[in-house]
Every structure is written in structure tokens, then in C-alpha cells.
mmCIF file of C-alpha atoms and ligand atoms in Angstrom:
data_model
loop_
_atom_site.group_PDB
_atom_site.id
_atom_site.type_symbol
_atom_site.label_atom_id
_atom_site.label_comp_id
_atom_site.label_asym_id
_atom_site.label_seq_id
_atom_site.Cartn_x
_atom_site.Cartn_y
_atom_site.Cartn_z
ATOM 1 C CA MET N 1 122.011 87.026 161.678
ATOM 2 C CA GLU N 2 125.277 86.252 159.902
ATOM 3 C CA ASN N 3 124.800 89.241 157.586
ATOM 4 C CA ARG N 4 121.821 87.648 155.854
ATOM 5 C CA ILE N 5 119.522 90.035 154.015
ATOM 6 C CA TYR N 6 115.911 89.562 152.944
ATOM 7 C CA ASN N 7 116.293 87.926 149.565
ATOM 8 C CA PHE N 8 113.183 88.313 147.383
ATOM 9 C CA SER N 9 114.901 86.947 144.274
ATOM 10 C CA ALA N 10 112.651 85.000 141.876
ATOM 11 C CA GLY N 11 115.345 82.393 141.308
ATOM 12 C CA PRO N 12 117.855 81.151 142.166
ATOM 13 C CA ALA N 13 116.150 81.987 145.400
ATOM 14 C CA ILE N 14 116.411 81.901 149.141
ATOM 15 C CA LEU N 15 117.083 78.578 150.879
ATOM 16 C CA PRO N 16 116.173 77.727 154.465
ATOM 17 C CA LEU N 17 118.858 79.034 156.813
ATOM 18 C CA ASP N 18 118.765 75.738 158.733
ATOM 19 C CA VAL N 19 119.619 73.910 155.517
ATOM 20 C CA LEU N 20 122.537 76.200 154.752
ATOM 21 C CA LYS N 21 123.827 75.754 158.279
ATOM 22 C CA GLU N 22 123.616 71.996 158.101
ATOM 23 C CA ALA N 23 125.412 72.008 154.752
ATOM 24 C CA LYS N 24 128.053 74.299 156.240
ATOM 25 C CA GLU N 25 128.542 71.945 159.157
ATOM 26 C CA ASP N 26 129.210 69.065 156.771
ATOM 27 C CA PHE N 27 130.864 71.067 154.025
ATOM 28 C CA VAL N 28 134.495 70.066 154.446
ATOM 29 C CA SER N 29 133.970 66.571 155.754
ATOM 30 C CA TYR N 30 130.563 64.979 155.307
ATOM 31 C CA LYS N 31 129.659 62.985 158.392
ATOM 32 C CA GLY N 32 133.149 61.767 159.078
ATOM 33 C CA THR N 33 133.935 60.666 155.514
ATOM 34 C CA GLY N 34 136.851 63.109 155.282
ATOM 35 C CA MET N 35 135.482 64.677 152.118
ATOM 36 C CA SER N 36 132.814 67.069 150.938
ATOM 37 C CA VAL N 37 129.675 65.729 149.245
ATOM 38 C CA MET N 38 131.006 67.597 146.228
ATOM 39 C CA GLU N 39 134.140 65.488 146.192
ATOM 40 C CA MET N 40 132.693 62.018 146.538
ATOM 41 C CA SER N 41 131.871 59.449 143.890
ATOM 42 C CA HIS N 42 128.243 59.319 142.914
ATOM 43 C CA ARG N 43 128.713 55.535 142.961
ATOM 44 C CA SER N 44 129.767 55.477 146.620
ATOM 45 C CA LYS N 45 127.571 53.988 149.332
ATOM 46 C CA THR N 46 127.534 57.343 151.132
ATOM 47 C CA TYR N 47 126.208 59.162 148.095
ATOM 48 C CA ASP N 48 123.741 56.428 147.322
ATOM 49 C CA ASP N 49 122.245 56.952 150.773
ATOM 50 C CA ILE N 50 122.023 60.710 150.106
ATOM 51 C CA ILE N 51 120.161 60.444 146.799
ATOM 52 C CA LYS N 52 117.887 57.655 148.068
ATOM 53 C CA ALA N 53 116.974 59.709 151.140
ATOM 54 C CA ALA N 54 116.216 62.745 148.957
ATOM 55 C CA GLU N 55 113.919 60.672 146.771
ATOM 56 C CA ARG N 56 112.280 58.984 149.754
ATOM 57 C CA ASP N 57 111.570 62.291 151.498
ATOM 58 C CA ILE N 58 110.086 63.870 148.378
ATOM 59 C CA ARG N 59 107.904 60.793 147.960
ATOM 60 C CA THR N 60 106.811 61.156 151.580
ATOM 61 C CA LEU N 61 106.031 64.876 151.293
ATOM 62 C CA LEU N 62 103.927 64.483 148.157
ATOM 63 C CA ASN N 63 102.654 60.997 148.986
ATOM 64 C CA ILE N 64 103.952 59.630 145.664
ATOM 65 C CA GLY N 65 103.003 56.023 144.912
ATOM 66 C CA ASP N 66 105.122 53.250 143.381
ATOM 67 C CA ASP N 67 103.371 53.770 140.066
ATOM 68 C CA TYR N 68 105.432 56.950 139.648
ATOM 69 C CA ALA N 69 109.160 57.359 139.048
ATOM 70 C CA VAL N 70 111.004 60.264 140.688
ATOM 71 C CA LEU N 71 114.009 61.559 138.761
ATOM 72 C CA PHE N 72 116.731 64.137 139.349
ATOM 73 C CA LEU N 73 117.805 65.384 135.931
ATOM 74 C CA GLN N 74 119.930 68.175 134.510
ATOM 75 C CA GLY N 75 119.142 70.820 131.928
ATOM 76 C CA GLY N 76 116.718 72.671 134.173
ATOM 77 C CA ALA N 77 113.007 72.966 133.598
ATOM 78 C CA THR N 78 113.932 74.216 130.143
ATOM 79 C CA LEU N 79 115.112 70.826 128.895
ATOM 80 C CA GLN N 80 111.773 69.419 130.043
ATOM 81 C CA PHE N 81 110.049 71.703 127.535
ATOM 82 C CA SER N 82 111.631 69.344 124.954
ATOM 83 C CA MET N 83 111.791 66.056 126.839
ATOM 84 C CA VAL N 84 108.082 66.039 127.630
ATOM 85 C CA PRO N 85 106.881 66.133 124.013
ATOM 86 C CA LEU N 86 109.746 63.953 122.761
ATOM 87 C CA ASN N 87 108.798 61.224 125.225
ATOM 88 C CA ILE N 88 105.043 61.370 125.582
ATOM 89 C CA MET N 89 103.478 63.142 122.609
ATOM 90 C CA ALA N 90 103.032 59.761 120.944
ATOM 91 C CA PRO N 91 100.745 58.064 120.077
ATOM 92 C CA ASN N 92 98.430 60.818 118.847
ATOM 93 C CA ASN N 93 101.175 63.298 118.132
ATOM 94 C CA LYS N 94 99.192 66.201 119.495
ATOM 95 C CA ALA N 95 98.974 67.938 122.817
ATOM 96 C CA ASP N 96 97.013 70.698 124.537
ATOM 97 C CA TYR N 97 98.850 73.622 126.125
ATOM 98 C CA ILE N 98 97.338 76.163 128.501
ATOM 99 C CA VAL N 99 99.372 79.308 128.024
ATOM 100 C CA THR N 100 99.657 81.509 131.105
ATOM 101 C CA GLY N 101 103.021 83.199 130.702
ATOM 102 C CA SER N 102 106.480 83.296 129.168
ATOM 103 C CA TRP N 103 107.439 79.858 130.462
ATOM 104 C CA SER N 104 104.342 78.231 128.965
ATOM 105 C CA LYS N 105 105.161 79.912 125.653
ATOM 106 C CA LYS N 106 108.657 78.483 125.711
ATOM 107 C CA ALA N 107 107.198 75.038 126.385
ATOM 108 C CA VAL N 108 104.860 75.469 123.393
ATOM 109 C CA LYS N 109 107.763 76.447 121.152
ATOM 110 C CA GLU N 110 109.554 73.147 121.743
ATOM 111 C CA ALA N 111 106.405 71.010 121.624
ATOM 112 C CA LYS N 112 105.637 72.383 118.160
ATOM 113 C CA ARG N 113 108.867 70.832 116.904
ATOM 114 C CA VAL N 114 107.512 67.418 117.872
ATOM 115 C CA GLY N 115 103.848 67.474 116.907
ATOM 116 C CA ASP N 116 100.626 69.469 116.810
ATOM 117 C CA VAL N 117 100.023 71.903 119.613
ATOM 118 C CA ASN N 118 96.534 73.072 120.428
ATOM 119 C CA ILE N 119 96.457 76.212 122.552
ATOM 120 C CA ALA N 120 93.579 75.164 124.768
ATOM 121 C CA ALA N 121 93.487 78.568 126.443
ATOM 122 C CA SER N 122 95.691 81.621 126.780
ATOM 123 C CA SER N 123 95.688 84.750 128.903
ATOM 124 C CA GLU N 124 98.204 86.528 126.689
ATOM 125 C CA GLU N 125 95.677 89.148 125.545
ATOM 126 C CA SER N 126 95.592 90.587 129.042
ATOM 127 C CA ASN N 127 99.387 90.344 129.445
ATOM 128 C CA PHE N 128 98.949 87.129 131.458
ATOM 129 C CA ASN N 129 97.350 88.838 134.449
ATOM 130 C CA ASN N 130 94.936 85.950 135.007
ATOM 131 C CA ILE N 131 94.425 82.208 134.776
ATOM 132 C CA PRO N 132 91.927 81.079 132.104
ATOM 133 C CA LYS N 133 88.656 79.718 133.439
ATOM 134 C CA GLN N 134 87.913 76.035 133.102
ATOM 135 C CA GLU N 135 84.844 76.718 130.917
ATOM 136 C CA ASP N 136 86.983 78.694 128.471
ATOM 137 C CA MET N 137 89.447 75.863 127.882
ATOM 138 C CA LYS N 138 89.084 74.146 124.526
ATOM 139 C CA LEU N 139 90.480 70.763 125.431
ATOM 140 C CA ASP N 140 90.874 67.969 122.924
ATOM 141 C CA ALA N 141 89.870 64.583 124.345
ATOM 142 C CA GLU N 142 92.290 62.933 121.886
ATOM 143 C CA ALA N 143 95.317 64.943 123.006
ATOM 144 C CA SER N 144 98.275 62.904 124.254
ATOM 145 C CA TYR N 145 98.512 65.224 127.283
ATOM 146 C CA VAL N 146 97.540 68.646 128.608
ATOM 147 C CA HIS N 147 100.387 70.917 129.733
ATOM 148 C CA PHE N 148 100.018 73.788 132.187
ATOM 149 C CA THR N 149 102.270 75.976 134.329
ATOM 150 C CA SER N 150 101.025 75.873 137.909
ATOM 151 C CA ASN N 151 102.649 79.139 139.005
ATOM 152 C CA ASN N 152 103.667 81.945 136.705
ATOM 153 C CA THR N 153 106.853 83.234 138.239
ATOM 154 C CA ILE N 154 107.021 86.358 136.102
ATOM 155 C CA PHE N 155 103.373 87.416 136.090
ATOM 156 C CA GLY N 156 102.477 86.488 139.664
ATOM 157 C CA THR N 157 99.512 84.255 138.888
ATOM 158 C CA GLN N 158 98.860 80.719 140.055
ATOM 159 C CA PHE N 159 96.330 77.942 139.478
ATOM 160 C CA SER N 160 94.447 77.455 142.743
ATOM 161 C CA ALA N 161 93.512 73.956 141.533
ATOM 162 C CA GLU N 162 94.491 71.734 138.638
ATOM 163 C CA PRO N 163 92.528 72.130 135.427
ATOM 164 C CA SER N 164 90.067 69.238 134.904
ATOM 165 C CA VAL N 165 91.202 67.264 131.896
ATOM 166 C CA GLY N 166 89.241 64.018 132.043
ATOM 167 C CA ASP N 167 91.332 60.980 131.163
ATOM 168 C CA VAL N 168 94.034 62.880 129.305
ATOM 169 C CA PRO N 169 97.338 62.861 131.243
ATOM 170 C CA LEU N 170 98.034 66.172 132.943
ATOM 171 C CA VAL N 171 101.568 67.568 132.680
ATOM 172 C CA CYS N 172 102.681 70.397 134.942
ATOM 173 C CA ASP N 173 105.634 72.761 135.005
ATOM 174 C CA ALA N 174 105.730 73.338 138.768
ATOM 175 C CA SER N 175 109.115 75.040 138.848
ATOM 176 C CA SER N 176 108.103 77.925 141.050
ATOM 177 C CA ASP N 177 105.588 76.346 143.395
ATOM 178 C CA ILE N 178 106.573 72.694 143.801
ATOM 179 C CA LEU N 179 106.248 71.635 147.456
ATOM 180 C CA HIS N 180 104.406 74.829 148.451
ATOM 181 C CA LYS N 181 101.357 72.721 149.333
ATOM 182 C CA LYS N 182 100.180 69.151 149.189
ATOM 183 C CA ILE N 183 98.851 68.138 145.807
ATOM 184 C CA ASP N 184 97.275 64.893 144.672
ATOM 185 C CA VAL N 185 100.000 63.507 142.425
ATOM 186 C CA ASN N 186 97.575 60.859 141.165
ATOM 187 C CA LYS N 187 95.863 63.565 139.127
ATOM 188 C CA TYR N 188 99.036 64.023 137.097
ATOM 189 C CA GLY N 189 100.858 62.123 134.392
ATOM 190 C CA LEU N 190 104.029 64.130 134.818
ATOM 191 C CA ILE N 191 105.278 66.968 137.011
ATOM 192 C CA TYR N 192 108.580 68.723 136.460
ATOM 193 C CA ALA N 193 110.336 71.540 138.283
ATOM 194 C CA GLY N 194 113.675 73.270 138.180
ATOM 195 C CA ALA N 195 114.985 73.176 141.741
ATOM 196 C CA GLN N 196 116.253 76.705 142.121
ATOM 197 C CA LYS N 197 113.039 78.451 143.119
ATOM 198 C CA ASN N 198 111.403 76.440 145.827
ATOM 199 C CA MET N 199 113.504 73.356 146.396
ATOM 200 C CA GLY N 200 117.250 73.746 146.152
ATOM 201 C CA PRO N 201 120.100 75.171 144.107
ATOM 202 C CA ALA N 202 120.206 75.477 140.322
ATOM 203 C CA GLY N 203 121.351 72.488 138.307
ATOM 204 C CA VAL N 204 118.671 69.920 139.070
ATOM 205 C CA ALA N 205 115.221 69.360 137.622
ATOM 206 C CA LEU N 206 112.857 67.098 139.513
ATOM 207 C CA VAL N 207 110.653 64.939 137.299
ATOM 208 C CA ILE N 208 107.781 62.860 138.653
ATOM 209 C CA ILE N 209 106.384 60.631 135.923
ATOM 210 C CA LYS N 210 103.656 58.035 135.906
ATOM 211 C CA LYS N 211 105.317 54.810 134.851
ATOM 212 C CA ASN N 212 102.641 53.876 132.333
ATOM 213 C CA LEU N 213 103.668 56.875 130.211
ATOM 214 C CA LEU N 214 107.202 55.553 129.849
ATOM 215 C CA ASP N 215 106.326 53.161 126.994
ATOM 216 C CA ARG N 216 105.351 56.076 124.814
ATOM 217 C CA ALA N 217 108.961 57.063 124.110
ATOM 218 C CA PRO N 218 109.918 56.417 120.481
ATOM 219 C CA ALA N 219 112.553 53.691 120.049
ATOM 220 C CA ASP N 220 114.928 56.014 118.182
ATOM 221 C CA LEU N 221 114.918 58.751 120.809
ATOM 222 C CA HIS N 222 118.419 59.786 121.928
ATOM 223 C CA THR N 223 119.453 57.785 124.975
ATOM 224 C CA TYR N 224 119.927 60.769 127.253
ATOM 225 C CA LEU N 225 116.633 62.398 126.287
ATOM 226 C CA ASN N 226 114.670 59.242 127.036
ATOM 227 C CA TYR N 227 113.093 59.117 130.508
ATOM 228 C CA ASN N 228 113.476 55.331 130.501
ATOM 229 C CA THR N 229 117.258 55.709 130.605
ATOM 230 C CA HIS N 230 117.066 57.722 133.801
ATOM 231 C CA VAL N 231 114.411 55.526 135.387
ATOM 232 C CA GLU N 232 116.426 52.359 134.709
ATOM 233 C CA LYS N 233 119.588 53.913 136.174
ATOM 234 C CA ASP N 234 117.953 55.667 139.150
ATOM 235 C CA SER N 235 118.989 59.118 137.866
ATOM 236 C CA MET N 236 122.612 57.956 137.617
ATOM 237 C CA TYR N 237 123.021 57.112 133.951
ATOM 238 C CA ASN N 238 125.770 59.715 134.048
ATOM 239 C CA THR N 239 127.062 61.862 136.878
ATOM 240 C CA PRO N 240 124.105 63.718 138.352
ATOM 241 C CA SER N 241 124.257 67.131 140.007
ATOM 242 C CA THR N 242 125.447 65.493 143.214
ATOM 243 C CA TYR N 243 125.644 68.538 145.460
ATOM 244 C CA GLY N 244 122.352 69.972 144.206
ATOM 245 C CA ILE N 245 120.529 66.727 144.964
ATOM 246 C CA TYR N 246 122.111 66.665 148.410
ATOM 247 C CA ILE N 247 120.723 70.142 149.159
ATOM 248 C CA ILE N 248 117.290 69.169 147.827
ATOM 249 C CA GLY N 249 117.416 66.275 150.267
ATOM 250 C CA LEU N 250 118.149 68.670 153.125
ATOM 251 C CA VAL N 251 115.272 70.929 152.056
ATOM 252 C CA ALA N 252 112.903 67.946 151.950
ATOM 253 C CA LYS N 253 114.047 66.898 155.405
ATOM 254 C CA TRP N 254 113.525 70.472 156.619
ATOM 255 C CA LEU N 255 109.951 70.449 155.283
ATOM 256 C CA ILE N 256 109.221 67.149 156.996
ATOM 257 C CA GLY N 257 110.655 68.590 160.210
ATOM 258 C CA LEU N 258 108.320 71.593 159.963
ATOM 259 C CA GLY N 259 105.384 69.197 159.910
ATOM 260 C CA GLY N 260 105.028 68.630 156.173
ATOM 261 C CA LEU N 261 103.324 70.450 153.341
ATOM 262 C CA ASP N 262 100.058 71.276 155.122
ATOM 263 C CA VAL N 263 102.025 73.259 157.682
ATOM 264 C CA MET N 264 104.108 74.849 154.930
ATOM 265 C CA TYR N 265 100.985 75.784 152.991
ATOM 266 C CA LYS N 266 99.428 77.457 156.018
ATOM 267 C CA MET N 267 102.583 79.524 156.450
ATOM 268 C CA ASN N 268 102.568 80.426 152.747
ATOM 269 C CA LEU N 269 98.933 81.553 152.951
ATOM 270 C CA GLU N 270 99.730 83.742 155.956
ATOM 271 C CA LYS N 271 102.784 85.318 154.354
ATOM 272 C CA ALA N 272 100.997 86.119 151.098
ATOM 273 C CA ALA N 273 97.926 87.482 152.931
ATOM 274 C CA LEU N 274 100.103 89.891 154.915
ATOM 275 C CA LEU N 275 101.356 91.473 151.724
ATOM 276 C CA TYR N 276 98.183 91.345 149.607
ATOM 277 C CA ASP N 277 95.952 92.618 152.421
ATOM 278 C CA PHE N 278 98.287 95.520 153.031
ATOM 279 C CA MET N 279 98.382 96.369 149.308
ATOM 280 C CA ASP N 280 94.595 96.167 149.018
ATOM 281 C CA ALA N 281 94.205 98.544 151.944
ATOM 282 C CA SER N 282 96.660 101.085 150.512
ATOM 283 C CA GLY N 283 93.985 102.964 148.564
ATOM 284 C CA GLY N 284 95.501 102.022 145.221
ATOM 285 C CA TYR N 285 99.022 103.211 146.065
ATOM 286 C CA PHE N 286 100.315 99.660 145.861
ATOM 287 C CA SER N 287 98.285 97.828 143.226
ATOM 288 C CA GLY N 288 98.578 94.138 142.464
ATOM 289 C CA THR N 289 99.054 93.320 138.767
ATOM 290 C CA ALA N 290 97.353 89.901 138.894
ATOM 291 C CA ALA N 291 93.596 89.288 138.972
ATOM 292 C CA LYS N 292 92.674 88.859 142.644
ATOM 293 C CA GLU N 293 91.359 85.311 142.386
ATOM 294 C CA ASP N 294 94.486 84.175 140.526
ATOM 295 C CA ARG N 295 97.139 85.746 142.727
ATOM 296 C CA SER N 296 100.257 83.715 143.366
ATOM 297 C CA LEU N 297 101.299 82.766 146.878
ATOM 298 C CA MET N 298 104.902 82.637 145.684
ATOM 299 C CA ASN N 299 105.493 85.727 143.518
ATOM 300 C CA VAL N 300 103.685 88.891 144.545
ATOM 301 C CA THR N 301 103.706 91.391 141.664
ATOM 302 C CA PHE N 302 102.634 95.001 142.162
ATOM 303 C CA ARG N 303 103.015 98.552 140.941
ATOM 304 C CA LEU N 304 103.258 102.005 142.476
ATOM 305 C CA PRO N 305 101.605 105.159 141.092
ATOM 306 C CA ASN N 306 104.554 105.809 138.753
ATOM 307 C CA GLU N 307 107.890 104.407 137.676
ATOM 308 C CA ASP N 308 109.948 107.010 139.511
ATOM 309 C CA LEU N 309 108.395 105.953 142.795
ATOM 310 C CA GLU N 310 109.010 102.312 141.894
ATOM 311 C CA LYS N 311 112.686 103.010 141.286
ATOM 312 C CA LYS N 312 112.926 104.985 144.481
ATOM 313 C CA LEU N 313 111.317 102.234 146.522
ATOM 314 C CA ILE N 314 113.571 99.544 145.049
ATOM 315 C CA SER N 315 116.656 101.585 145.770
ATOM 316 C CA GLU N 316 115.656 102.553 149.328
ATOM 317 C CA ALA N 317 114.608 98.975 150.002
ATOM 318 C CA ALA N 318 117.994 97.693 148.847
ATOM 319 C CA ASP N 319 119.686 100.058 151.317
ATOM 320 C CA LYS N 320 117.607 98.531 154.086
ATOM 321 C CA GLY N 321 118.468 94.942 153.130
ATOM 322 C CA PHE N 322 115.438 94.007 151.006
ATOM 323 C CA SER N 323 116.976 92.630 147.858
ATOM 324 C CA GLY N 324 115.574 91.392 144.533
ATOM 325 C CA LEU N 325 112.331 93.404 144.451
ATOM 326 C CA LYS N 326 112.567 94.633 140.884
ATOM 327 C CA GLY N 327 109.822 93.116 138.745
ATOM 328 C CA HIS N 328 110.466 91.302 135.489
ATOM 329 C CA ARG N 329 110.722 93.716 132.551
ATOM 330 C CA SER N 330 107.653 92.218 130.860
ATOM 331 C CA VAL N 331 105.437 93.300 133.775
ATOM 332 C CA GLY N 332 107.399 96.198 135.216
ATOM 333 C CA GLY N 333 106.896 97.321 138.776
ATOM 334 C CA LEU N 334 107.926 95.147 141.666
ATOM 335 C CA ARG N 335 107.914 91.496 142.525
ATOM 336 C CA ALA N 336 108.396 90.004 145.959
ATOM 337 C CA SER N 337 109.136 86.298 145.679
ATOM 338 C CA ILE N 338 108.213 84.715 148.985
ATOM 339 C CA TYR N 339 108.924 81.032 148.472
ATOM 340 C CA ASN N 340 108.754 78.357 151.189
ATOM 341 C CA ALA N 341 112.097 79.362 152.669
ATOM 342 C CA PHE N 342 111.239 83.050 152.933
ATOM 343 C CA PRO N 343 110.583 83.945 156.580
ATOM 344 C CA LYS N 344 107.310 85.547 157.721
ATOM 345 C CA LYS N 345 109.312 88.145 159.620
ATOM 346 C CA GLY N 346 110.773 89.317 156.308
ATOM 347 C CA VAL N 347 107.295 89.902 154.889
ATOM 348 C CA GLU N 348 106.247 91.759 158.042
ATOM 349 C CA ASP N 349 109.326 93.956 157.820
ATOM 350 C CA LEU N 350 108.699 94.632 154.126
ATOM 351 C CA VAL N 351 105.107 95.683 154.849
ATOM 352 C CA GLU N 352 106.361 98.028 157.572
ATOM 353 C CA PHE N 353 108.891 99.489 155.156
ATOM 354 C CA MET N 354 106.232 99.960 152.434
ATOM 355 C CA LYS N 355 103.910 101.628 154.953
ATOM 356 C CA ASN N 356 106.594 104.166 155.806
ATOM 357 C CA PHE N 357 107.522 104.668 152.181
ATOM 358 C CA LYS N 358 103.914 105.565 151.361
ATOM 359 C CA VAL N 359 103.738 108.060 154.218
ATOM 360 C CA ASN N 360 106.954 109.744 153.060
ATOM 361 C CA ASN N 361 106.155 109.676 149.346
HETATM 362 C C1 PLP D 401 112.425 79.466 136.147
HETATM 363 C C2 PLP D 401 111.355 78.724 135.437
HETATM 364 C C3 PLP D 401 111.656 77.888 134.354
HETATM 365 C C4 PLP D 401 113.049 77.743 133.795
HETATM 366 O O1 PLP D 401 113.812 77.013 134.657
HETATM 367 P P1 PLP D 401 115.326 76.585 134.311
HETATM 368 O O2 PLP D 401 115.603 75.607 135.392
HETATM 369 O O3 PLP D 401 116.139 77.826 134.372
HETATM 370 O O4 PLP D 401 115.341 75.974 132.968
HETATM 371 C C5 PLP D 401 110.611 77.202 133.771
HETATM 372 N N1 PLP D 401 109.355 77.313 134.223
HETATM 373 C C6 PLP D 401 109.036 78.109 135.259
HETATM 374 C C7 PLP D 401 107.620 78.188 135.717
HETATM 375 C C8 PLP D 401 110.025 78.838 135.892
HETATM 376 O O5 PLP D 401 109.721 79.632 136.933
#
């Protein structure tokens, strides 16, 4: 339909077609205002309704209580690698990091500039093909927080449940699996996510922070880097990414319309199972790179018997309208990113294509 292809890009990634259509409908003149959302003041009543609805719907989807603030910030998930330690590494000036991929490592790099980082566990030795086991985590009960990456976009692994961290606040980079299922936000001190994988366009980072952590920010912290600034001004201390937040709001509304995150999760389980089950039954021709029990529902990483076949498959797939299947260079092989918005039919068609490719090669 409308020349759309199957977009397996890891990010920026596919958005729900219904959302794009609704945005198109309102693109030139938003609901009779005579202007695009992109052209209106962030201080206008119309825009205020848009950002409030986006926040409300995200709160509804994740059942977020009043003891948490929900922020729409800029600087991507990457700025959060710095903002998190700058704001909440006090008072003990040390934090635990569970390292499960390149993004966790980048988070560690910035945290080290602020205080002491304890690597509570790492799967780097096995090129991040698994998630460390709870019993192998060396957590420090005095740490100011524990940081983990819920889904490893590059390596195709995912935590099936949060690590248990006792009373230490849990901080999560959920950039590539936010809203893929219901989680209990009360288990977390802070959750952050760049929007452009599972939630909207690039340019917005969602931050959900427990309000009692806000007093930890040092008094001399730069105004813009301080979460309190953004909480006090409802994410409008300066001009936010107005259009990005608008699209996130449409995505949240779309999820609610589907029946919420339990329905979404069921669909995600089905989509991922289609692909993994087919790979597992291929007699080793298509082999998953992640440990079975840690496989991601969002990014399916796999290899073929050799690199020539991988190249051939990627190129033939592209001709047939399956785009973005090349794996990240640090893993090699292929990666099919099948986020919330990716249709089941696209996974079925990919499996059919892979079946035929195997027969012919
Ligand atoms: C993409 C990604 C990031 C980086 O996001 P930006 O918004 O580009 O800064 C961080 N963490 C994870 C898990 C990611 O997938």
C-alpha cells in the first residue's frame, strides 16, 4: 500500500501506518487551526493539549503513578548517559552498571566522569551474546543506583525480567523496547528511552523519574542538565521537540486503541516466535547469535553459513522490498528489527522469503 516497504531498520524505525496517516491528514492544518503542529507555538493552548495528552496516554499505558514525573527531553538517550549520573549519583557517588552491549558501555563511560562505577556484571567476554545471570551480579548495596539496558539493539539480547536490586534505585535504558510490554514502573527509579526505535521519531527522549530522586541533583548542576528544571516547567523550559512529541502522542493513542500493552506484547511474542522458530528449524542454516533464553523480541540477530550468502540474501531481500536487514558491524550477519509497529504479515513474508532462499542456495 502506498509504496511502503518492509522496513527492518534498527532506528530510526518503522512507525504505525495509521499514525502516519493521521499525521498526514492533519499535516497542513491541524484540526482546523490553519497551521501545522510544526508551525505552532509550544505555548499555545492547542499545543499544550497535545503534549498533555501524550503524557497522559503514556501514563495510562504504563500505569505510572503521581510519584513519578514524565519528561520529554532532547539530546537522545545519549544525553541521558550523562544526565543520569550528574543528577542521581549523589549521595554515595558510586553506581553499579550491568554491561550488556555497546550502549551500556557508552553509559559507563559518562558515569565514570561523575563518580565510581562498579561493573556489576558484563557479558562482553562472549561478545554480548547473553544477559548475565542474577547470581553472577556483584551488586553493591551502597550504590546510588543500578543501571541496565533492557534490550540490546545491536546484539539482539533482552532482559526477560528486571534484575533484582533490593532497595537500590533501578535505572533502565529502555530505548529499544519501551512500550513493548507492560512493566511495573514502581520497580524503577528512572527509565529513559530515545523515541526513534519503538515510540516515535528521533529528537525526543522520554524520561520517567521517581520524584524522590529529584533532590539528589547537586545545587551547582547546569540548569538545563538538571531534571528539576524540566519537571518544574513540564518539559517546556525551552522549546521542546514539538512535532516529535506530537507523533509520540499519536503512537500512544494507537497503542491504547489496539487494547494496550498486553495486546501489544502478545503480538510481539507471536512475531518473534515466527522468526525464531523458523530459524531453529532450519538445521543450522539460519543461526541466531543470541543465547536462546536471552533472545530479544525486538531485534532478531542471525547468521548464515558464510558471509557471501549473507550478502546475497541482503541484496535479494532489498530487491523484494525487505529493507534494513544488514546486521551491525560488531555482530555481523543480519538483524531484523521487528518493533511494535512492524506488521506480523511482514515477518510472515520474510520467513517465506528466507525459506525460498535456503532452497535455492
Ligand atoms: C539507539 C540507542 C541509544 C542511543 O539513542 P540516541 O537517541 O541516538 O542517543 C541508546 N541506547 C539504546 C539501547 C539504543 O538502542
